[in-house]
Short mmCIF file of C-alpha atoms in Angstrom, two decimals:
data_model
loop_
_atom_site.label_atom_id
_atom_site.label_comp_id
_atom_site.label_asym_id
_atom_site.label_seq_id
_atom_site.Cartn_x
_atom_site.Cartn_y
_atom_site.Cartn_z
CA MET A 1408 -79.20 7.38 75.80
CA PRO A 1409 -76.89 5.10 75.23
CA PRO A 1410 -73.50 4.77 77.37
CA TYR A 1411 -71.19 5.04 74.78
CA GLY A 1412 -72.12 8.45 73.42
CA PRO A 1413 -74.93 10.90 72.17
CA PRO A 1414 -76.71 9.70 69.07
CA ALA A 1415 -75.53 10.97 65.53
CA ARG A 1416 -77.03 14.55 64.59
CA LYS A 1417 -75.93 14.98 60.56
CA LYS A 1418 -74.76 18.62 60.09
CA GLY A 1419 -73.66 20.28 57.31
CA GLY A 1420 -70.39 20.73 57.88
CA ARG A 1421 -67.45 19.16 59.78
CA ARG A 1422 -66.20 20.35 62.97
CA LEU A 1423 -62.92 20.89 64.44
CA VAL A 1424 -62.33 22.02 67.84
CA VAL A 1425 -59.51 23.74 69.10
CA VAL A 1426 -57.50 22.58 73.12
CA LEU A 1427 -54.99 22.17 75.48
CA VAL A 1428 -52.66 19.15 76.33
CA VAL A 1429 -51.33 16.89 78.61
CA ALA A 1430 -49.81 12.80 79.13
CA VAL A 1431 -48.01 10.15 80.27
CA VAL A 1432 -47.63 6.19 79.87
CA LEU A 1433 -45.32 3.52 80.51
CA ALA A 1434 -42.94 1.72 77.63
CA ALA A 1435 -44.64 -1.38 78.37
CA GLY A 1436 -48.30 0.43 78.21
CA VAL A 1437 -47.07 2.02 74.97
CA ALA A 1438 -45.70 -0.97 73.15
CA GLY A 1439 -48.66 -2.84 74.36
CA GLY A 1440 -50.99 -0.66 72.80
CA VAL A 1441 -49.75 0.42 69.81
CA TRP A 1442 -48.34 -2.91 68.51
CA LEU A 1443 -51.28 -5.66 69.40
CA TRP A 1444 -53.38 -4.65 66.93
CA GLN A 1445 -50.86 -5.26 64.52
CA GLY A 1446 -50.24 -8.54 66.09
CA GLY A 1447 -50.50 -11.83 64.43
CA GLY A 1448 -53.57 -14.15 65.64
CA ASP A 1449 -54.59 -17.35 64.80
CA SER A 1450 -55.39 -18.08 61.11
CA VAL A 1451 -59.28 -17.59 60.15
CA THR A 1452 -61.39 -16.34 58.02
CA ALA A 1453 -64.25 -14.02 59.83
CA GLY A 1454 -67.84 -13.05 58.48
CA GLN A 1455 -68.94 -9.39 59.34
CA ALA A 1456 -72.26 -10.68 59.98
CA ASP A 1457 -71.49 -13.13 62.36
CA LEU A 1458 -70.09 -10.51 64.30
CA PRO A 1459 -72.36 -10.11 67.35
CA LYS A 1460 -74.63 -6.42 67.59
CA ASN A 1461 -74.01 -4.10 70.70
CA PRO A 1462 -77.21 -2.18 70.96
CA ASP A 1463 -75.51 0.89 72.75
CA LEU A 1464 -73.31 1.02 69.50
CA ARG A 1465 -75.09 3.98 67.17
CA THR A 1466 -74.47 3.99 63.77
CA THR A 1467 -72.69 7.28 62.47
CA ALA A 1468 -70.53 8.22 59.74
CA PHE A 1469 -67.38 7.77 58.56
CA PRO A 1470 -65.00 11.08 58.86
CA ASP A 1471 -64.02 12.67 55.75
CA LEU A 1472 -60.77 12.34 55.53
CA ASP A 1473 -59.60 14.38 52.92
CA SER A 1474 -61.50 17.24 55.17
CA LEU A 1475 -58.99 16.49 57.66
CA GLY A 1476 -55.99 16.58 55.42
CA PHE A 1477 -55.36 12.56 54.73
CA GLY A 1478 -53.89 13.86 51.00
CA GLY A 1479 -51.19 15.67 52.43
CA GLY A 1480 -49.87 12.83 54.31
CA PRO A 1481 -48.70 13.18 58.19
CA ALA A 1482 -47.82 16.82 58.45
CA GLU A 1483 -50.95 17.67 57.60
CA LEU A 1484 -53.85 14.37 58.93
CA CYS A 1485 -52.56 14.84 62.33
CA PRO A 1486 -51.97 18.53 63.44
CA SER A 1487 -55.89 18.26 62.12
CA VAL A 1488 -56.14 15.21 64.34
CA ASN A 1489 -54.40 16.79 67.32
CA LYS A 1490 -56.49 19.91 67.34
CA VAL A 1491 -59.47 17.50 68.17
CA MET A 1492 -57.64 14.59 70.65
CA ARG A 1493 -55.81 18.07 72.56
CA GLU A 1494 -59.59 19.02 73.46
CA ARG A 1495 -59.66 15.43 75.14
CA GLY A 1496 -56.87 16.31 76.74
CA TYR A 1497 -54.05 14.13 75.09
CA GLN A 1498 -50.67 14.94 73.79
CA ARG A 1499 -49.46 14.21 70.04
CA VAL A 1500 -45.77 12.28 70.73
CA SER A 1501 -45.62 11.12 67.10
CA ALA A 1502 -47.03 11.46 63.42
CA GLY A 1503 -45.55 8.83 59.85
CA ARG A 1504 -46.53 6.68 58.24
CA ASP A 1505 -47.08 2.84 58.77
CA GLY A 1506 -46.89 1.02 55.52
CA SER A 1507 -49.69 2.65 53.19
CA GLY A 1508 -51.58 4.61 56.04
CA ILE A 1509 -50.76 7.92 57.63
CA SER A 1510 -50.43 6.94 61.81
CA CYS A 1511 -51.02 9.43 64.65
CA MET A 1512 -50.11 8.74 68.35
CA PHE A 1513 -51.38 10.46 71.09
CA ILE A 1514 -50.75 9.66 75.50
CA THR A 1515 -51.92 11.11 78.73
CA THR A 1516 -49.10 13.25 80.33
CA GLY A 1517 -47.83 13.13 83.46
CA LEU A 1518 -49.10 16.57 84.67
CA SER A 1519 -52.65 14.37 84.63
CA LEU A 1520 -51.59 11.63 86.57
CA LEU A 1521 -50.78 13.06 89.87
CA LYS A 1522 -54.16 11.66 91.57
CA ASP A 1523 -54.45 8.31 92.85
CA GLY A 1524 -57.83 7.18 90.14
CA SER A 1525 -56.89 9.22 87.00
CA ASN A 1526 -56.97 7.59 83.96
CA ASP A 1527 -54.17 6.89 82.10
CA LEU A 1528 -55.19 6.87 78.21
CA SER A 1529 -53.48 6.85 74.81
CA ALA A 1530 -54.59 6.85 71.59
CA ASN A 1531 -53.62 5.84 67.43
CA ILE A 1532 -55.70 7.13 65.01
CA THR A 1533 -54.58 5.33 62.04
CA ALA A 1534 -55.87 6.14 58.46
CA TRP A 1535 -55.31 3.87 54.97
CA ARG A 1536 -56.92 4.47 51.32
CA GLY A 1537 -56.56 1.69 49.09
CA GLU A 1538 -56.91 -2.18 49.14
CA ALA A 1539 -59.62 -1.40 51.66
CA GLY A 1540 -61.50 -4.75 51.53
CA ASP A 1541 -58.52 -6.73 52.02
CA LYS A 1542 -57.07 -4.54 54.76
CA TYR A 1543 -60.65 -4.65 56.26
CA GLN A 1544 -60.54 -8.24 56.63
CA GLY A 1545 -57.22 -8.63 57.31
CA PHE A 1546 -57.81 -7.01 60.66
CA LEU A 1547 -60.77 -8.37 61.32
CA ASP A 1548 -59.59 -11.79 60.60
CA LYS A 1549 -56.56 -11.04 62.88
CA PHE A 1550 -58.25 -9.80 66.12
CA THR A 1551 -61.12 -12.30 65.79
CA GLY A 1552 -58.05 -15.09 66.54
CA GLN A 1553 -57.08 -12.86 69.27
CA ARG A 1554 -60.18 -13.12 70.90
CA ASP A 1555 -60.86 -17.05 70.53
CA ARG A 1556 -57.28 -17.05 71.99
CA GLN A 1557 -57.77 -14.50 74.17
CA GLN A 1558 -60.78 -16.33 75.87
CA GLN A 1559 -59.28 -19.44 76.84
CA ASP A 1560 -56.39 -17.40 78.70
CA PRO A 1561 -57.09 -16.63 82.53
CA ASP A 1562 -55.01 -13.62 82.24
CA TYR A 1563 -58.02 -11.97 80.41
CA ARG A 1564 -60.87 -10.75 81.82
CA VAL A 1565 -62.63 -9.83 78.85
CA SER A 1566 -61.74 -10.53 75.44
CA LYS A 1567 -64.35 -9.98 72.44
CA VAL A 1568 -65.10 -8.73 68.57
CA GLU A 1569 -68.21 -6.85 68.18
CA GLN A 1570 -69.64 -5.35 65.33
CA PHE A 1571 -69.08 -1.49 64.91
CA PRO A 1572 -71.67 0.67 62.45
CA VAL A 1573 -69.26 3.27 61.05
CA GLY A 1574 -69.07 3.59 57.35
CA ASP A 1575 -69.78 0.33 54.83
CA GLU A 1576 -68.70 -2.34 57.41
CA GLY A 1577 -66.49 -1.94 61.01
CA PHE A 1578 -66.04 -3.92 64.10
CA ILE A 1579 -64.90 -2.90 67.66
CA ALA A 1580 -62.44 -5.56 69.86
CA HIS A 1581 -62.00 -4.89 73.34
CA GLN A 1582 -59.83 -6.54 76.10
CA GLU A 1583 -58.62 -6.50 79.21
CA SER A 1584 -55.37 -7.40 80.53
CA LEU A 1585 -54.74 -8.56 84.35
CA ARG A 1586 -50.90 -9.72 84.11
CA PRO A 1587 -49.57 -7.99 86.64
CA ASP A 1588 -47.77 -5.35 85.07
CA SER A 1589 -49.18 -5.01 82.36
CA GLU A 1590 -53.30 -4.10 83.79
CA ARG A 1591 -54.86 -2.40 81.12
CA THR A 1592 -57.62 -2.21 78.67
CA THR A 1593 -57.01 -2.03 74.54
CA THR A 1594 -59.93 -1.22 72.51
CA THR A 1595 -59.96 -1.14 69.12
CA ALA A 1596 -62.13 -0.01 66.05
CA PHE A 1597 -61.53 -0.47 62.08
CA PHE A 1598 -64.38 0.47 60.17
CA ARG A 1599 -64.55 0.97 56.13
CA SER A 1600 -65.90 3.15 53.64
CA GLY A 1601 -65.22 2.58 50.16
CA GLU A 1602 -61.60 3.11 49.59
CA ASP A 1603 -61.03 4.32 52.89
CA VAL A 1604 -60.36 2.19 56.27
CA MET A 1605 -59.78 4.05 59.59
CA MET A 1606 -58.64 2.72 63.00
CA ILE A 1607 -59.21 4.28 66.65
CA ALA A 1608 -57.75 2.94 69.16
CA VAL A 1609 -57.66 3.65 72.48
CA TRP A 1610 -55.74 1.70 75.56
CA GLY A 1611 -55.03 2.64 79.29
CA ALA A 1612 -56.12 2.14 83.14
CA VAL A 1613 -56.98 3.72 85.86
CA HIS A 1614 -53.35 4.88 87.26
CA HIS A 1615 -53.27 4.13 91.58
CA LEU A 1616 -51.03 5.91 93.79
CA SER A 1617 -49.84 5.42 97.49
CA GLU A 1618 -50.30 8.31 99.74
CA THR A 1619 -46.30 8.97 99.32
CA GLY A 1620 -47.40 9.46 95.96
CA ALA A 1621 -45.59 5.90 94.99
CA ASP A 1622 -46.52 4.02 91.96
CA GLN A 1623 -49.52 1.33 93.19
CA PRO A 1624 -50.93 -1.61 90.87
CA ASN A 1625 -52.95 -0.03 88.08
CA GLU A 1626 -56.39 -1.48 87.01
CA PRO A 1627 -58.51 -1.93 83.26
CA LEU A 1628 -60.04 0.75 82.45
CA THR A 1629 -63.86 -0.28 82.31
CA GLU A 1630 -65.93 -1.54 78.94
CA GLU A 1631 -67.70 2.39 79.52
CA ILE A 1632 -64.94 4.29 80.14
CA ALA A 1633 -63.07 2.75 76.95
CA TYR A 1634 -66.21 2.49 74.34
CA GLY A 1635 -67.01 5.99 75.37
CA GLU A 1636 -63.95 7.56 74.94
CA LEU A 1637 -63.64 5.95 72.04
CA THR A 1638 -66.48 7.01 71.06
CA ASP A 1639 -66.53 10.68 71.02
CA ILE A 1640 -62.71 10.73 69.35
CA LEU A 1641 -64.85 9.62 66.65
CA LEU A 1642 -67.81 11.67 67.18
CA SER A 1643 -65.21 14.52 66.96
CA LEU A 1644 -63.45 13.70 64.23
CA ASN A 1645 -66.66 13.50 61.88
CA GLY A 1646 -68.44 16.19 63.39
CA GLU A 1647 -71.74 14.57 64.47
CA GLY A 1648 -72.98 15.00 67.80
CA THR A 1649 -71.74 16.25 70.60
CA PRO A 1650 -68.84 14.65 72.42
CA GLY A 1651 -69.40 13.79 76.09
CA GLU A 1652 -66.71 15.36 78.57
CA PRO A 1653 -62.91 14.62 78.57
CA ARG A 1654 -61.92 11.53 80.58
CA ILE A 1655 -58.37 12.81 81.19
CA SER A 1656 -58.06 14.87 84.04
CA GLU A 1657 -57.16 18.80 83.64
CA PRO A 1658 -53.82 19.49 84.90
CA ASP A 1659 -54.37 21.57 88.05
CA LEU A 1660 -52.13 24.56 87.45
CA ALA A 1661 -52.07 27.99 88.67
CA GLU A 1662 -51.22 30.81 86.22
CA ASN A 1663 -49.01 33.57 87.24
CA PRO A 1664 -48.50 36.99 85.84
CA ALA A 1665 -45.06 36.52 86.13
CA LEU A 1666 -44.77 33.86 83.68
CA SER A 1667 -47.26 35.37 81.02
CA GLY A 1668 -45.25 37.42 78.84
CA LEU A 1669 -42.80 33.94 77.74
CA THR A 1670 -41.83 33.37 74.13
CA GLU A 1671 -40.95 29.67 73.52
CA PRO A 1672 -36.61 29.40 72.57
CA ALA A 1673 -35.50 27.42 69.94
CA LEU A 1674 -33.37 25.43 71.90
CA PRO A 1675 -30.97 23.46 69.90
CA THR A 1676 -31.74 19.57 70.27
CA GLU A 1677 -27.97 18.57 68.86
CA GLY A 1678 -24.69 19.41 68.67
CA THR A 1679 -21.55 19.61 71.28
CA PRO A 1680 -21.98 19.88 74.85
CA GLU A 1681 -20.72 23.15 74.13
CA GLU A 1682 -22.84 24.41 71.10
CA VAL A 1683 -25.98 23.45 73.14
CA CYS A 1684 -25.38 25.19 76.91
CA ASP A 1685 -23.77 28.91 74.86
CA ALA A 1686 -27.73 29.16 74.17
CA PHE A 1687 -28.13 30.08 77.51
CA ALA A 1688 -24.91 31.95 78.61
CA ASP A 1689 -25.78 35.05 77.64
CA ALA A 1690 -29.33 35.35 79.10
CA ALA A 1691 -27.90 33.18 82.22
CA GLU A 1692 -24.68 35.76 82.77
CA GLN A 1693 -27.36 38.60 82.71
CA ILE A 1694 -29.34 36.64 85.91
CA GLY A 1695 -25.44 37.11 87.05
CA THR A 1696 -24.10 33.53 86.91
CA VAL A 1697 -20.83 32.25 84.16
CA PRO A 1698 -20.79 29.15 82.96
CA ALA A 1699 -19.16 26.23 85.07
CA GLY A 1700 -19.71 22.52 83.00
CA ALA A 1701 -21.41 21.50 79.73
CA THR A 1702 -21.85 17.31 79.19
CA VAL A 1703 -23.56 15.09 77.60
CA ASP A 1704 -24.70 11.39 78.56
CA HIS A 1705 -25.91 9.18 75.60
CA ALA A 1706 -26.64 6.08 78.42
CA GLY A 1707 -29.83 5.48 77.32
CA GLY A 1708 -29.92 6.31 73.80
CA ALA A 1709 -31.32 10.13 72.95
CA PRO A 1710 -28.49 12.02 74.13
CA ARG A 1711 -28.94 14.23 77.17
CA TYR A 1712 -27.45 17.59 77.67
CA GLY A 1713 -26.46 18.90 81.20
CA CYS A 1714 -25.59 22.60 81.50
CA SER A 1715 -24.60 24.00 84.41
CA PHE A 1716 -23.93 27.54 85.81
CA ASP A 1717 -22.41 29.25 89.15
CA PRO A 1718 -22.05 32.74 90.60
CA PRO A 1719 -18.76 34.50 89.60
CA GLU A 1720 -15.79 34.48 92.36
CA GLU A 1721 -16.83 35.67 95.23
CA PRO A 1722 -15.80 39.29 96.22
CA GLU A 1723 -13.82 40.20 99.15
CA ASP A 1724 -16.07 42.65 100.72
CA TRP A 1725 -20.05 41.72 100.17
CA PRO A 1726 -22.08 44.58 99.18
CA GLU A 1727 -25.34 45.07 101.08
CA ASP A 1728 -27.63 43.95 98.41
CA TYR A 1729 -25.06 40.43 97.62
CA GLY A 1730 -26.61 37.17 96.30
CA GLU A 1731 -25.64 34.18 94.56
CA ARG A 1732 -27.16 32.14 92.30
CA GLU A 1733 -27.13 28.27 90.34
CA ILE A 1734 -28.36 27.79 87.62
CA SER A 1735 -28.99 23.44 86.34
CA ILE A 1736 -30.30 23.00 82.86
CA ARG A 1737 -31.20 19.41 81.12
CA THR A 1738 -32.59 18.52 77.76
CA VAL A 1739 -33.35 15.25 75.93
CA THR A 1740 -35.04 14.84 72.82
CA TYR A 1741 -36.03 11.32 72.18
CA ASP A 1742 -36.38 9.58 68.28
CA PRO A 1743 -40.09 9.53 67.40
CA ALA A 1744 -40.93 5.79 68.75
CA GLU A 1745 -39.36 6.77 71.83
CA ALA A 1746 -41.12 10.07 72.29
CA PHE A 1747 -43.70 9.36 74.95
CA ARG A 1748 -40.33 9.13 77.04
CA ALA A 1749 -39.96 12.95 76.96
CA SER A 1750 -43.51 13.14 79.15
CA GLU A 1751 -42.92 10.39 81.03
CA SER A 1752 -39.52 11.55 82.51
CA MET A 1753 -41.45 14.65 83.31
CA GLY A 1754 -44.49 12.78 85.13
CA ARG A 1755 -42.40 11.05 87.44
CA GLU A 1756 -39.58 13.70 88.31
CA LEU A 1757 -42.49 16.33 89.18
CA GLN A 1758 -44.26 13.39 91.20
CA GLY A 1759 -40.84 13.06 93.01
CA LEU A 1760 -40.56 16.82 93.52
CA MET A 1761 -43.71 16.53 95.00
CA ARG A 1762 -43.37 14.20 97.35
CA ASN A 1763 -39.93 15.79 98.34
CA THR A 1764 -41.35 19.10 99.08
CA ALA A 1765 -44.27 17.88 101.13
CA THR A 1766 -41.70 17.64 104.21
CA ASP A 1767 -40.23 21.44 103.47
CA LYS A 1768 -40.48 23.65 106.48
CA THR A 1769 -41.32 26.37 104.56
CA ARG A 1770 -44.43 25.35 102.47
CA PRO A 1771 -44.08 25.39 98.23
CA SER A 1772 -45.81 27.73 96.20
CA PRO A 1773 -48.92 26.04 93.96
CA LEU A 1774 -47.47 24.50 90.63
CA TYR A 1775 -47.72 27.21 87.70
CA GLU A 1776 -48.24 26.90 84.23
CA LEU A 1777 -45.25 27.21 82.34
CA PRO A 1778 -47.20 28.85 78.82
CA ILE A 1779 -44.44 27.30 76.14
CA GLY A 1780 -44.20 24.32 74.51
CA ASP A 1781 -46.64 21.82 74.78
CA ILE A 1782 -46.72 22.05 78.22
CA GLY A 1783 -45.21 22.89 81.44
CA TYR A 1784 -45.03 23.28 85.02
CA ALA A 1785 -43.04 25.78 87.41
CA LEU A 1786 -42.95 25.62 90.98
CA TYR A 1787 -40.95 27.19 94.00
CA HIS A 1788 -39.72 25.57 97.45
CA VAL A 1789 -37.25 26.26 100.03
CA PRO A 1790 -35.27 23.16 100.76
CA GLY A 1791 -32.73 25.60 102.58
CA TYR A 1792 -31.63 28.66 99.97
CA GLY A 1793 -34.82 29.61 97.50
CA TYR A 1794 -35.49 26.85 94.37
CA LEU A 1795 -37.58 27.46 91.04
CA THR A 1796 -37.75 24.26 89.56
CA ALA A 1797 -39.18 24.24 85.56
CA ALA A 1798 -39.97 22.07 83.31
CA TYR A 1799 -41.82 21.63 79.36
CA LEU A 1800 -41.88 19.76 76.25
CA VAL A 1801 -41.60 20.99 72.80
CA ASP A 1802 -42.77 18.87 70.24
CA GLY A 1803 -43.89 15.80 72.14
CA ARG A 1804 -40.69 14.72 72.44
CA THR A 1805 -37.96 17.34 73.89
CA TYR A 1806 -37.96 17.38 77.66
CA VAL A 1807 -36.38 20.77 79.42
CA HIS A 1808 -35.60 20.86 83.20
CA ILE A 1809 -34.25 23.82 84.67
CA GLU A 1810 -33.29 24.59 88.32
CA LEU A 1811 -32.17 28.47 89.53
CA ASN A 1812 -31.73 28.63 93.23
CA GLY A 1813 -29.82 31.32 95.43
CA TRP A 1814 -29.83 33.34 98.42
CA THR A 1815 -29.52 37.04 98.80
CA ARG A 1816 -28.01 39.12 101.81
CA GLY A 1817 -30.32 40.04 104.52
CA ASP A 1818 -30.52 42.30 107.64
CA ASP A 1819 -29.95 38.32 110.04
CA GLY A 1820 -27.79 37.01 107.35
CA VAL A 1821 -28.34 34.97 104.11
CA VAL A 1822 -31.91 34.98 103.25
CA PRO A 1823 -33.37 32.69 100.15
CA LEU A 1824 -33.98 34.41 97.15
CA SER A 1825 -38.02 35.09 96.52
CA GLU A 1826 -40.45 33.13 94.26
CA ASP A 1827 -40.79 36.81 92.52
CA ALA A 1828 -36.83 36.95 92.38
CA LEU A 1829 -36.73 33.62 90.92
CA LEU A 1830 -39.58 33.54 88.82
CA ALA A 1831 -37.98 36.92 86.95
CA ASP A 1832 -34.72 34.73 87.01
CA LEU A 1833 -36.49 31.70 84.72
CA THR A 1834 -38.33 34.41 82.66
CA THR A 1835 -34.96 36.02 81.61
CA LEU A 1836 -33.52 32.77 81.02
CA LEU A 1837 -36.28 31.72 78.77
CA ASN A 1838 -36.49 34.81 77.11
CA GLY A 1839 -32.58 35.28 76.27
CA VAL A 1840 -31.98 31.75 74.61
CA GLU A 1841 -30.53 32.08 71.61
CA GLY A 1842 -31.37 28.64 69.61
#
């Protein structure tokens, strides 16, 4: 069996599989992966027959774009593709027009990049209809020119273009960049059937962390991983054969019954700080807090809202069950072109949190799955008071970060609020949001 995927197997129907999701990439990685195939190359005219053949790449069918929803534009095609990509561990971050084509972009979220050696993968799937011959030849010329230039560049270990036997004609281009802070592999396939052209691009690196959790220099993906992942995506889209196992790590999230009844809140994502924070006010009052501040920060482009809720004025005499809580909420919604930053922020902040809680005297809870939005987590920890940190993503580009903390009166003085108490507070808060 070839290493890049199983032999094609004809079937009567098309297969679309349903899934879960996850992913995060550095800004440089996204920019490099997305724009490399659009960049100019040397002006050449490449011939399909002149490209070398790779015996490990098996002939397979061109996906049925109409069955995938091409005629309905990005709103239909990208959700169909997303069903396939979620099963492979990706999170969709954008869907839109690319000139005359439709482009769907996917990344690996930070929850899948918490361990050293994880694959950090991104993908772009784009389809065009019309003038297919000229489009295909234009892309082939660009990539052939890039190959010739990169083969003379010591920053590239591998750069080649080969035939990709899909549809009427196809090619696959592979580059491994060794540039410091840009160590990654980019593998891009274009293939044509009649008047339809498709591109599948996969790029990324092996993500490395030190013992303290700090980022270390990454290494390019091997050709086997890159070709195998691209082939498995194609097999998932055209319904032929059986794709290999996902190469993105499944996030290590535990289930907690206290979080199973959550409903996804309809968050306001624009307006004044007061309008955004008022959505949480009633639920925050049920928990025993009052509004303490609403802010918005436009630094860095996307507005970042902050909402604070503090305990009401302390009574003169504490009742036996007296306690206090505080709530802090941050939300930011990125423009579609910057959507990957939402997942990147969640991953980086979680890595920092896990490093900090590793030194807490009280062992933190497992990382619980927060079953709302695209993906989310909740973590209970005790750096003094009881704390619950939770975060989740919505529509690939909204990042919501929540902290609840508090204490209650005990026989021997102040006692941190328990995990059960704070999980119940989180459920009350999220189920009571008024968008």
